[in-house]
PDB file of C-alpha atoms in Angstrom:
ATOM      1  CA  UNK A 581       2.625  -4.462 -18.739  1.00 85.00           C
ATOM      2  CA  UNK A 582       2.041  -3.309 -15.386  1.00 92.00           C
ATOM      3  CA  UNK A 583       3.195   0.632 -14.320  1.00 95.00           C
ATOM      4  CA  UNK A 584       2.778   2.061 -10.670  1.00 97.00           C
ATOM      5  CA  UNK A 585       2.648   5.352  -9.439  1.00 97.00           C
ATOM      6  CA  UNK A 586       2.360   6.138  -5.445  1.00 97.00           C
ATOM      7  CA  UNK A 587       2.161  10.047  -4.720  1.00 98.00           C
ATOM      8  CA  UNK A 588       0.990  11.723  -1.694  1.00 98.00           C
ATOM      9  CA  UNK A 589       3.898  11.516   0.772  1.00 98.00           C
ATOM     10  CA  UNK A 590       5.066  13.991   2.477  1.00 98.00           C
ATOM     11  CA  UNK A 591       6.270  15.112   5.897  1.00 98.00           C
ATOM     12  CA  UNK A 592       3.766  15.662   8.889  1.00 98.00           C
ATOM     13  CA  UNK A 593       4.016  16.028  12.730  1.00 98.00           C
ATOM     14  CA  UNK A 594       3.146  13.215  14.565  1.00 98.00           C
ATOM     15  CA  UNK A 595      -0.838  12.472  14.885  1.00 98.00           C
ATOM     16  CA  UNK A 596      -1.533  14.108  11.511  1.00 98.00           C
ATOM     17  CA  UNK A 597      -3.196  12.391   8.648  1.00 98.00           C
ATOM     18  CA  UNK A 598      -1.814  11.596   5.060  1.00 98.00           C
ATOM     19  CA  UNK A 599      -3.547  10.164   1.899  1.00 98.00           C
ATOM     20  CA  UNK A 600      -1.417   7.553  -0.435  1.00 98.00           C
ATOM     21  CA  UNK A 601      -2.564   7.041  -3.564  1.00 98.00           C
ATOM     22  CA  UNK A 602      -1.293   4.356  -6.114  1.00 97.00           C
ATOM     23  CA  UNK A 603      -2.176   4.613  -9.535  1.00 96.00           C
ATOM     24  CA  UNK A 604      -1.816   1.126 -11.661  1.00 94.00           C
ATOM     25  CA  UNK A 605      -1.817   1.821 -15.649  1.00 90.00           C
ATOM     26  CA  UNK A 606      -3.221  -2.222 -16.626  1.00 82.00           C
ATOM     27  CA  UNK A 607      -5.814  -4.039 -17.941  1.00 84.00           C
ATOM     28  CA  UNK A 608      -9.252  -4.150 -16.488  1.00 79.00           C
ATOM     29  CA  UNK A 609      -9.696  -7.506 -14.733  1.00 80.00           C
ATOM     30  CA  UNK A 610     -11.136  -7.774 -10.752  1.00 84.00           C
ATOM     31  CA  UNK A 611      -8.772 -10.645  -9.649  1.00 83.00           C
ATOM     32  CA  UNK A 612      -5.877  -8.780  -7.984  1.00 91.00           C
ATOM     33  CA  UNK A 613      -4.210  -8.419  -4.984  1.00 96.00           C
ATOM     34  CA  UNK A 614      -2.769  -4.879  -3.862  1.00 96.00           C
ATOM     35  CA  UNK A 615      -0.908  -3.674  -1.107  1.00 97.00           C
ATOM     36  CA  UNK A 616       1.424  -1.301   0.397  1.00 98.00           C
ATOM     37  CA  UNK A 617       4.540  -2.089   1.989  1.00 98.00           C
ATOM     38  CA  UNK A 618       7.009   0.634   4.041  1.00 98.00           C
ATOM     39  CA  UNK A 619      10.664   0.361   4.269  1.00 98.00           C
ATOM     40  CA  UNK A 620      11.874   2.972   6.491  1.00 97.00           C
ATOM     41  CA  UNK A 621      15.459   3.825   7.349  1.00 93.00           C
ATOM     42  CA  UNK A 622      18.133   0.996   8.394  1.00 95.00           C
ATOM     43  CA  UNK A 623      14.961  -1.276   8.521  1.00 96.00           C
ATOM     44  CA  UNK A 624      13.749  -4.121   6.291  1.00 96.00           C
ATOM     45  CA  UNK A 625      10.576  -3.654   3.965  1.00 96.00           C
ATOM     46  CA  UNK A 626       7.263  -4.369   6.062  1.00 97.00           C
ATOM     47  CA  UNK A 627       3.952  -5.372   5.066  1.00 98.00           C
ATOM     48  CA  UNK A 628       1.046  -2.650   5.609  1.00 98.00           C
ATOM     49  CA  UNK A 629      -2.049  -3.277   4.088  1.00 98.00           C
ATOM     50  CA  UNK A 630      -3.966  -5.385   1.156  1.00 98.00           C
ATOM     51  CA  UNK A 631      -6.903  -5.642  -0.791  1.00 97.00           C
ATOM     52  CA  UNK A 632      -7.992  -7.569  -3.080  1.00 95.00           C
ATOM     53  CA  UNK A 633     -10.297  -7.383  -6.440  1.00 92.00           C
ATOM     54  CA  UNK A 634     -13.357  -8.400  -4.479  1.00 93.00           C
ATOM     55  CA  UNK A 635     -12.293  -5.355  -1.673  1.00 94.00           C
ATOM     56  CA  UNK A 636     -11.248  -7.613   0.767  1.00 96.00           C
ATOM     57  CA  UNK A 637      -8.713  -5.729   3.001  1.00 97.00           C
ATOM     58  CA  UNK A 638      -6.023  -7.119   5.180  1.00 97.00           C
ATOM     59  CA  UNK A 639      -4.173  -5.062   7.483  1.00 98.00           C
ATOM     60  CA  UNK A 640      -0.550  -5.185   9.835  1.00 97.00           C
ATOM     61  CA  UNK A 641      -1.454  -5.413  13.554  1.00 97.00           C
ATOM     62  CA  UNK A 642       0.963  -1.861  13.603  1.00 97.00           C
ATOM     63  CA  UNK A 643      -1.227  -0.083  11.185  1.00 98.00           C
ATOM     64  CA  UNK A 644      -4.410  -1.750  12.412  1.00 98.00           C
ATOM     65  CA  UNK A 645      -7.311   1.262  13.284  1.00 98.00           C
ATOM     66  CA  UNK A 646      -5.004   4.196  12.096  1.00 98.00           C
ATOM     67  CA  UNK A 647      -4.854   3.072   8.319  1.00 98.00           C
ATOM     68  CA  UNK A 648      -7.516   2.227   5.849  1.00 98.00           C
ATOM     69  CA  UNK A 649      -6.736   0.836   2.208  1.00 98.00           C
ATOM     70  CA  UNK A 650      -9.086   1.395  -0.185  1.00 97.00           C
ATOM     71  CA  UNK A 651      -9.915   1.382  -3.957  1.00 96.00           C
ATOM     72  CA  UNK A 652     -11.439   3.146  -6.716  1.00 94.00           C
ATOM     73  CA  UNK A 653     -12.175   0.489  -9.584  1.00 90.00           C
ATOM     74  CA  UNK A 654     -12.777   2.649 -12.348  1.00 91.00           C
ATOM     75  CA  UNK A 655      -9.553   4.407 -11.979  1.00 92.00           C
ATOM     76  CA  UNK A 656      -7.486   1.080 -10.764  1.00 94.00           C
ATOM     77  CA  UNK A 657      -5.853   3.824  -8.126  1.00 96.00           C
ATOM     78  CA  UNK A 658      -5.676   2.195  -4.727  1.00 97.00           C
ATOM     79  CA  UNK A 659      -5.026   4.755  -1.578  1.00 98.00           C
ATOM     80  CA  UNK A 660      -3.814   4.304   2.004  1.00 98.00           C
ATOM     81  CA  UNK A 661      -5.376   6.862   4.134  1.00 98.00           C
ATOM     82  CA  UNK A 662      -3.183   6.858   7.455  1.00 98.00           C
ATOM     83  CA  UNK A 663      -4.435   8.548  10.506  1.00 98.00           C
ATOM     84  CA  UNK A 664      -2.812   9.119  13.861  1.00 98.00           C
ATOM     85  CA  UNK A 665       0.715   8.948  12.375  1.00 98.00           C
ATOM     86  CA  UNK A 666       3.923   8.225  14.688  1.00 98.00           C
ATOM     87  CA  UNK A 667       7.382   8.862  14.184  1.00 97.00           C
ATOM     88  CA  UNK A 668       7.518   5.095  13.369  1.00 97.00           C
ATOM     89  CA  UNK A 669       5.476   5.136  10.344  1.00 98.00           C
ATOM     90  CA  UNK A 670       8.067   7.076   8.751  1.00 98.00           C
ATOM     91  CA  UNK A 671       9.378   5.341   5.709  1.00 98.00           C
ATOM     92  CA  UNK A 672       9.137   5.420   2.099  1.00 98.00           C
ATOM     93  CA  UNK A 673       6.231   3.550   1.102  1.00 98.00           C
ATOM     94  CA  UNK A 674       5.413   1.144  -1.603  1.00 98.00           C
ATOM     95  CA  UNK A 675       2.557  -0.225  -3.460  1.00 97.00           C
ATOM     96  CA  UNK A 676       2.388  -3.469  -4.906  1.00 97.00           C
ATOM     97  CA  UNK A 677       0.245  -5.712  -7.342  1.00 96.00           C
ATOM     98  CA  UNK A 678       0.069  -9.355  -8.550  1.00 94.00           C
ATOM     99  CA  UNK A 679      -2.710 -10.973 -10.157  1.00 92.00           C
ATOM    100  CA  UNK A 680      -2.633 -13.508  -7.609  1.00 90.00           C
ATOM    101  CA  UNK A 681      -5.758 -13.336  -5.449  1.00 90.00           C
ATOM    102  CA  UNK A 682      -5.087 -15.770  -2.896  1.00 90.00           C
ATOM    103  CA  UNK A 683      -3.457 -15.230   0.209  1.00 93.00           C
ATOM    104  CA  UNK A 684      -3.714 -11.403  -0.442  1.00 93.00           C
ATOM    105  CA  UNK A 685      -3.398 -10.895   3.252  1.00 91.00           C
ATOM    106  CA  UNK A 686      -0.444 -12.474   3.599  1.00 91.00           C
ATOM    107  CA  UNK A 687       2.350  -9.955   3.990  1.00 86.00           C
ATOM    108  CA  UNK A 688       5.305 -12.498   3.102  1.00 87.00           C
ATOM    109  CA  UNK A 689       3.500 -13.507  -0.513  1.00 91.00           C
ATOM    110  CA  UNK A 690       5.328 -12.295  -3.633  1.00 92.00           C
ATOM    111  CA  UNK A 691       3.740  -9.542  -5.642  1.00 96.00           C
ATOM    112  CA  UNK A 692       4.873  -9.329  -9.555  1.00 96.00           C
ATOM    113  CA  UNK A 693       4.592  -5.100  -9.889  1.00 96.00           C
ATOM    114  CA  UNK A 694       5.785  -2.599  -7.559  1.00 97.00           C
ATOM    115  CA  UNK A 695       6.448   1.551  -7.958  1.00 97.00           C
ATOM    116  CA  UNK A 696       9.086   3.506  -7.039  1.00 97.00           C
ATOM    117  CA  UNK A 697       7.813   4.566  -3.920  1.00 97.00           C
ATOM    118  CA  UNK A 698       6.756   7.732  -2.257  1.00 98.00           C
ATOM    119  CA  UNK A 699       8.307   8.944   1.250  1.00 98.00           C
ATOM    120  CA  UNK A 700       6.363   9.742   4.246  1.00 98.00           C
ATOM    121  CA  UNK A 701       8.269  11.405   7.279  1.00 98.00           C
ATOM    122  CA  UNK A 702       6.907  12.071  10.786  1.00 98.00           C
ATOM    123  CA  UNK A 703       8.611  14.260  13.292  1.00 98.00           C
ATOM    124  CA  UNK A 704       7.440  14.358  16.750  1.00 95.00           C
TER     125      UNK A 704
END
Protein backbone atom coordinates (compact mmCIF):
# COMPACT_ATOMS: atom_id res chain seq x y z
CA UNK A 1 0.00 0.00 0.00
CA UNK A 2 0.92 3.23 -1.27
CA UNK A 3 0.11 6.68 1.07
CA UNK A 4 0.90 10.34 -0.18
CA UNK A 5 1.35 13.36 1.55
CA UNK A 6 2.00 16.88 -0.41
CA UNK A 7 2.51 19.91 2.12
CA UNK A 8 4.02 23.17 1.46
CA UNK A 9 1.30 25.22 -0.28
CA UNK A 10 0.44 28.22 0.53
CA UNK A 11 -0.42 31.66 -0.81
CA UNK A 12 2.34 34.04 -2.31
CA UNK A 13 2.41 37.23 -4.50
CA UNK A 14 3.22 36.74 -7.83
CA UNK A 15 7.16 36.11 -8.62
CA UNK A 16 7.71 34.51 -5.20
CA UNK A 17 9.02 31.06 -4.68
CA UNK A 18 7.32 27.95 -2.98
CA UNK A 19 8.71 24.45 -2.05
CA UNK A 20 6.23 21.22 -2.55
CA UNK A 21 7.10 18.39 -0.94
CA UNK A 22 5.46 14.86 -1.36
CA UNK A 23 6.09 12.33 1.04
CA UNK A 24 5.34 8.52 -0.27
CA UNK A 25 5.08 5.92 2.82
CA UNK A 26 6.13 2.45 0.35
CA UNK A 27 8.48 0.02 -0.21
CA UNK A 28 12.01 0.71 -1.23
CA UNK A 29 12.36 -0.14 -4.93
CA UNK A 30 14.08 2.57 -7.70
CA UNK A 31 11.62 1.82 -10.60
CA UNK A 32 8.99 4.58 -10.23
CA UNK A 33 7.59 7.27 -11.88
CA UNK A 34 6.48 10.53 -9.88
CA UNK A 35 4.92 13.59 -10.73
CA UNK A 36 2.88 16.49 -9.87
CA UNK A 37 -0.15 17.52 -11.49
CA UNK A 38 -2.27 21.08 -10.71
CA UNK A 39 -5.91 21.45 -11.06
CA UNK A 40 -6.76 24.93 -10.48
CA UNK A 41 -10.21 26.50 -10.37
CA UNK A 42 -12.98 25.76 -13.21
CA UNK A 43 -9.96 24.08 -15.04
CA UNK A 44 -9.12 20.44 -15.79
CA UNK A 45 -6.11 18.64 -13.94
CA UNK A 46 -2.70 19.45 -15.84
CA UNK A 47 0.45 17.71 -15.98
CA UNK A 48 3.56 19.57 -14.25
CA UNK A 49 6.48 17.69 -13.76
CA UNK A 50 8.02 13.91 -13.50
CA UNK A 51 10.78 11.96 -12.45
CA UNK A 52 11.56 8.88 -12.46
CA UNK A 53 13.60 6.20 -10.16
CA UNK A 54 16.73 6.73 -12.21
CA UNK A 55 16.09 10.93 -11.67
CA UNK A 56 15.09 11.45 -14.97
CA UNK A 57 12.86 14.62 -14.96
CA UNK A 58 10.26 15.67 -17.41
CA UNK A 59 8.74 18.92 -17.31
CA UNK A 60 5.30 21.01 -18.91
CA UNK A 61 6.47 23.61 -21.47
CA UNK A 62 4.31 26.16 -18.78
CA UNK A 63 6.42 25.23 -15.87
CA UNK A 64 9.57 24.77 -17.94
CA UNK A 65 12.73 27.07 -16.20
CA UNK A 66 10.54 28.27 -13.18
CA UNK A 67 10.02 24.69 -11.62
CA UNK A 68 12.42 21.99 -10.68
CA UNK A 69 11.28 18.41 -9.41
CA UNK A 70 13.47 16.70 -7.45
CA UNK A 71 14.00 13.73 -5.04
CA UNK A 72 15.42 12.60 -1.92
CA UNK A 73 15.76 8.64 -2.11
CA UNK A 74 16.29 7.85 1.31
CA UNK A 75 13.23 9.58 2.43
CA UNK A 76 11.04 8.59 -0.89
CA UNK A 77 9.80 12.52 -0.48
CA UNK A 78 9.78 14.09 -3.91
CA UNK A 79 9.55 18.20 -3.97
CA UNK A 80 8.59 20.76 -6.61
CA UNK A 81 10.48 23.86 -6.02
CA UNK A 82 8.55 26.62 -8.15
CA UNK A 83 10.14 29.90 -8.82
CA UNK A 84 8.82 32.98 -10.53
CA UNK A 85 5.19 32.10 -9.70
CA UNK A 86 2.13 33.73 -11.74
CA UNK A 87 -1.31 34.11 -10.92
CA UNK A 88 -1.76 31.09 -13.28
CA UNK A 89 0.04 28.60 -11.31
CA UNK A 90 -2.53 28.89 -8.80
CA UNK A 91 -4.18 25.60 -8.17
CA UNK A 92 -4.22 22.87 -5.79
CA UNK A 93 -1.53 20.62 -6.59
CA UNK A 94 -1.08 16.93 -6.70
CA UNK A 95 1.53 14.35 -6.56
CA UNK A 96 1.36 11.16 -8.12
CA UNK A 97 3.16 7.65 -8.28
CA UNK A 98 3.00 4.39 -10.30
CA UNK A 99 5.53 1.84 -10.51
CA UNK A 100 5.48 2.18 -14.09
CA UNK A 101 8.76 3.61 -15.35
CA UNK A 102 8.13 4.08 -18.86
CA UNK A 103 6.78 6.96 -20.43
CA UNK A 104 7.25 8.88 -17.08
CA UNK A 105 7.25 12.05 -19.07
CA UNK A 106 4.23 11.61 -20.49
CA UNK A 107 1.65 13.80 -18.81
CA UNK A 108 -1.53 11.80 -20.18
CA UNK A 109 -0.08 8.21 -18.64
CA UNK A 110 -2.05 6.80 -15.70
CA UNK A 111 -0.44 6.86 -12.30
CA UNK A 112 -1.86 4.13 -9.62
CA UNK A 113 -1.32 6.54 -6.17
CA UNK A 114 -2.16 10.04 -5.74
CA UNK A 115 -2.57 12.45 -2.31
CA UNK A 116 -4.99 14.67 -1.39
CA UNK A 117 -3.42 17.60 -2.58
CA UNK A 118 -2.03 20.78 -1.23
CA UNK A 119 -3.22 24.39 -2.55
CA UNK A 120 -1.00 26.98 -3.86
CA UNK A 121 -2.55 30.55 -4.53
CA UNK A 122 -0.88 33.51 -6.28
CA UNK A 123 -2.24 37.00 -6.20
CA UNK A 124 -0.80 39.58 -8.35
Amino acid sequence: QVHLVESGGDSVQAGGSLRLSCAASRDTYSVYCMAWFRQGPGKEREWVASISGDGSTYYADSVKGRFTISQDEATHTVYLQMNDLKVEDTAVYYCALDRVQVQCGLGTRDFRYWGQGTQVTVSS
